[in-house]
């Protein structure tokens, strides 16, 4: 008879609990290469699927002849739009994207036909044999023209006060452009569909199993109960796995052939087969008084959503509501559009609508500081929102630490962060540097010739969790039982581990709440309720909150029971506080759950003659509410900052009349270890009383602020205005490309 | 349909000696040589090529050696970049500097000069220093061995003087007789294909300059007009910025760049002018210091 185990009185310190950095459960396998990513899956008797994609950004399909493809020995099925068993369209918010192009294609890379064959090579050959007769049409690739023509997914204005008559002592007006960034997850889109008693098991690497299921089932004409979604190992996501990719296609092929079907994109197809970050053109006008206090801001923001809706609607909401950043301004006129064009579809990427405007408003703050001869930190301090102030949407800034007050003034979380730079010196220029420490690196382009140093700051404001009235929730089931006389917690959720360390966090929460050592994570699938998406920096908050709630419930049950009599189990659904939609005319509304701030200081060395940049230091001050796992948090800040660095100086999907010119890692460059400097972090904990443990979502904010900080530093080094990212060497030397 | 039917069987040959290799190549003209595979396997993955057979060169020990030939070094075509950097930096500083810029450590451990030459990409980093130093390429087939001067090797984008059935066995590179430089411009600080590159060799014995331009024309180029620049040999201190700039202008004028996704033609010309001027200043200064004048 085992000793009765004592119920702990939480939250208490527990080994490997919240606030510590236990080794993550997926660490060993990911390091030694034994982790099963979706692309590693294999089943007996498995076929390979492949997608035929449109080479044209816009065309009518006159006919599709699949006879030659079907005649190829080893080819088992060739399917087109006519074979879609259920609904013809799917989509995350609006179902407007065809499963397979029905009679026209609207972007280069749109899926036209799918093939299943005995080998991947055969499937690819068969796809080449599908004869599609296209009537090529002229694509619409200019987002501004699309907006003028009424082709947009959403228009969201914000109006406060009277921006058109407000008078300002200083005015800066500029146009900004942000190129199309890609999430570039290293793991390509992949999955396997396995037929099972009239239904299917779908093994897929996705950010949100239940949302996938909601979109997949109607297109297959199957009841959702007939489809079991099982999470496959995810090799990075960053938003790229919010939209469907292989899911419906491999399911259709499995249903048709009665055999397991695997699909796996190669790198080029991956670049064509997922959405990108919206490129943007933004016209900003900031007016300030003689002390640099903002009087008005006007912004005209055009985001290019590409051919299909994806999440453009929500991205536009973020761009509009966060359009001026964490600054106080009385008169505001913002107009934001998400255009529909024949460019590649754009949707979710880390930062989600906050990144583009952040580059613009931070560049504007610097331009104002310049015009007034103010220090960049000082102008930001003077305009910082404080507790009780309103965002441009009317949302009151709260839920920062109300206990803190500064000499009579309401507490300003931004002023708090800005102040932390006072005792972090800008790094000195070391003597006798190796070429790898200089711009151009081993390219040996400079030994110091032409090198100038610059320093710049960037501030980012990001909404955490889904906004605008979305009824978001997460579900967790926790069971506690005795195994060999020891209590073991089993945690079951559908939350995607995209690399952020969420599995680890679930274990940490269970240890802290239940005081147990062993926590077993059950596979993520649809046998438990939805966890929502691993996006919007929300999973610690939402699924963390759900696991915490379920553990609390288990603890209560456990208090009245001896575990020796049997396990205790509880399932809990966690919701954040309700939000409201934005008013369609004024943009007003408490639309966001939580706000997060991050500030970067970048130090760069620029070879001003060659236009090559080396970021030598990134210092980051971020408010995370509460540190749940120091190592994972630092990783998130490093990674987010690196992605922002990528956008600042190299990452761009280049299109020409709707055609992607660089769908490869040879020409879509992401930062290497020689591009990303070691970082200095100051992590601040201004707890949010509404959030589990006081946490504030942390994955996205650094992606916003590092880009404008780096560009500001390059401006400081070169004296050039630099209104476009990524900044390319030619922008710093011979001018803009044609 | 026969043209796309699956190949009967993928052929793989792994010879142990060069004569066996060229015989196999003559017998199996469809076989594609593979050394490090860092160009070929990318092309296969991207389905730009679908070889029916491969001839693996990594079993040929003779290709993985370099030998000191007195005035020159004969580098086996299979010597990876990592070894060129580590072992030949003193005698062939230009080539070693170029080798150091190729890809990542993994690529430098596998990638070879022979593969770089056979691919003959105008962006290949091996080419400019070979042009600047007047190297020669040794090609072997069942018909025997021939030597191709580097200036005659490049025929067009990804086209070279190498004939079907020929293998590159070695590259012979004259030892440096003065300072050499290699500069490569890329939009990333490592692991990047050159936007443009420039190699310079100063020959103190003959008082001549050798140049090589990469990634700024359909083939790797030299800048003969720049090589003819009058340098103040008798009074080295007279070397000035204007002279370096003139050299840069001549190098830029020799380039035939295009606009592409990696950079504009205008930028390439500009960057070449800057790189060439810096290279000349560096070699001149080094030569001046070295000769103690
Ligand atoms: C990630 C990455 C980064 C890269 N970065 C660079 C870079 O910075 N700079 C650069 O110049 N290149 C770069 N490359 C390209 C490549 O590494 C080089 O061109 C390398 O020199 C190729 O050598 P290899 O031995 O791998 O050639 P392989 O791929 O084995 O062969 C290439 C071609 O040459 C032929 N071939 C090989 N050896 C011989 C021979 N002895 N005789 C006749 N034909 C032969 C093959 O048939 C094939 O057509 C990069 C490649 C990758 C994948």
XYZ file of C-alpha atoms and ligand atoms in Angstrom, chain B residues 32-42 57 63 77-78 81 101-104 107 110-119 123-126 162 166-169 184 191-194, ligand 1:
98
model
C 28.079 12.604 -64.882
C 31.219 13.083 -62.780
C 30.609 13.990 -59.174
C 33.256 15.328 -56.806
C 31.957 17.191 -53.734
C 28.452 17.164 -55.161
C 27.824 20.680 -53.856
C 26.805 21.937 -57.296
C 25.554 18.729 -58.835
C 23.310 17.535 -56.027
C 21.656 20.939 -55.750
C 35.570 10.929 -58.279
C 42.992 14.058 -57.400
C 40.993 18.849 -58.908
C 39.555 17.039 -55.889
C 38.553 24.408 -50.378
C 34.833 32.819 -48.893
C 33.151 29.807 -50.461
C 29.881 28.780 -48.790
C 30.048 27.459 -45.253
C 30.707 23.296 -48.319
C 33.402 18.988 -49.726
C 33.494 21.476 -52.574
C 36.426 21.330 -54.995
C 38.177 23.565 -57.472
C 37.566 20.941 -60.174
C 33.819 21.157 -59.592
C 33.931 24.952 -59.568
C 35.754 24.947 -62.934
C 33.553 22.320 -64.563
C 30.401 24.157 -63.478
C 29.860 33.624 -60.031
C 32.287 30.873 -59.037
C 34.836 32.178 -56.544
C 37.692 30.042 -57.810
C 36.083 20.898 -71.262
C 37.295 14.724 -70.273
C 38.022 14.987 -66.583
C 39.790 17.856 -64.910
C 42.674 16.289 -63.041
C 34.044 39.334 -52.788
C 27.582 31.960 -47.186
C 26.675 34.071 -50.147
C 27.041 33.869 -53.900
C 29.143 36.788 -55.120
C 25.315 26.063 -49.776
C 26.253 26.267 -50.931
C 27.045 27.387 -50.949
C 27.917 27.591 -52.004
N 28.690 28.703 -51.998
C 29.547 28.925 -53.002
C 30.377 30.067 -52.994
O 30.347 30.881 -52.065
N 31.223 30.255 -54.043
C 31.293 29.368 -55.085
O 32.071 29.566 -55.988
N 30.512 28.277 -55.113
C 29.643 28.033 -54.102
N 28.852 26.925 -54.138
C 28.916 26.045 -55.294
C 29.882 24.863 -55.167
O 30.139 24.555 -53.819
C 31.207 25.109 -55.847
O 31.024 25.447 -57.194
C 32.129 23.892 -55.743
O 33.387 24.273 -56.172
C 31.664 22.723 -56.563
O 32.571 21.662 -56.364
P 32.085 20.159 -56.143
O 33.282 19.356 -55.965
O 31.106 20.083 -55.051
O 31.380 19.907 -57.545
P 30.296 18.830 -57.946
O 28.950 19.286 -57.499
O 30.699 17.468 -57.557
O 30.374 18.954 -59.512
C 30.012 20.134 -60.179
C 30.089 19.926 -61.673
O 31.413 19.713 -62.059
C 31.585 18.444 -62.662
N 32.855 17.968 -62.171
C 33.252 17.883 -60.867
N 34.523 17.509 -60.796
C 34.955 17.349 -62.045
C 36.193 16.962 -62.613
N 37.256 16.687 -61.859
N 36.282 16.874 -63.954
C 35.229 17.175 -64.731
N 34.037 17.547 -64.249
C 33.894 17.632 -62.919
C 30.390 17.654 -62.265
O 30.059 16.714 -63.245
C 29.326 18.726 -62.168
O 28.818 19.029 -63.413
C 27.974 26.668 -53.078
C 27.167 25.549 -53.049
C 26.314 25.333 -51.982
C 25.460 24.107 -51.969
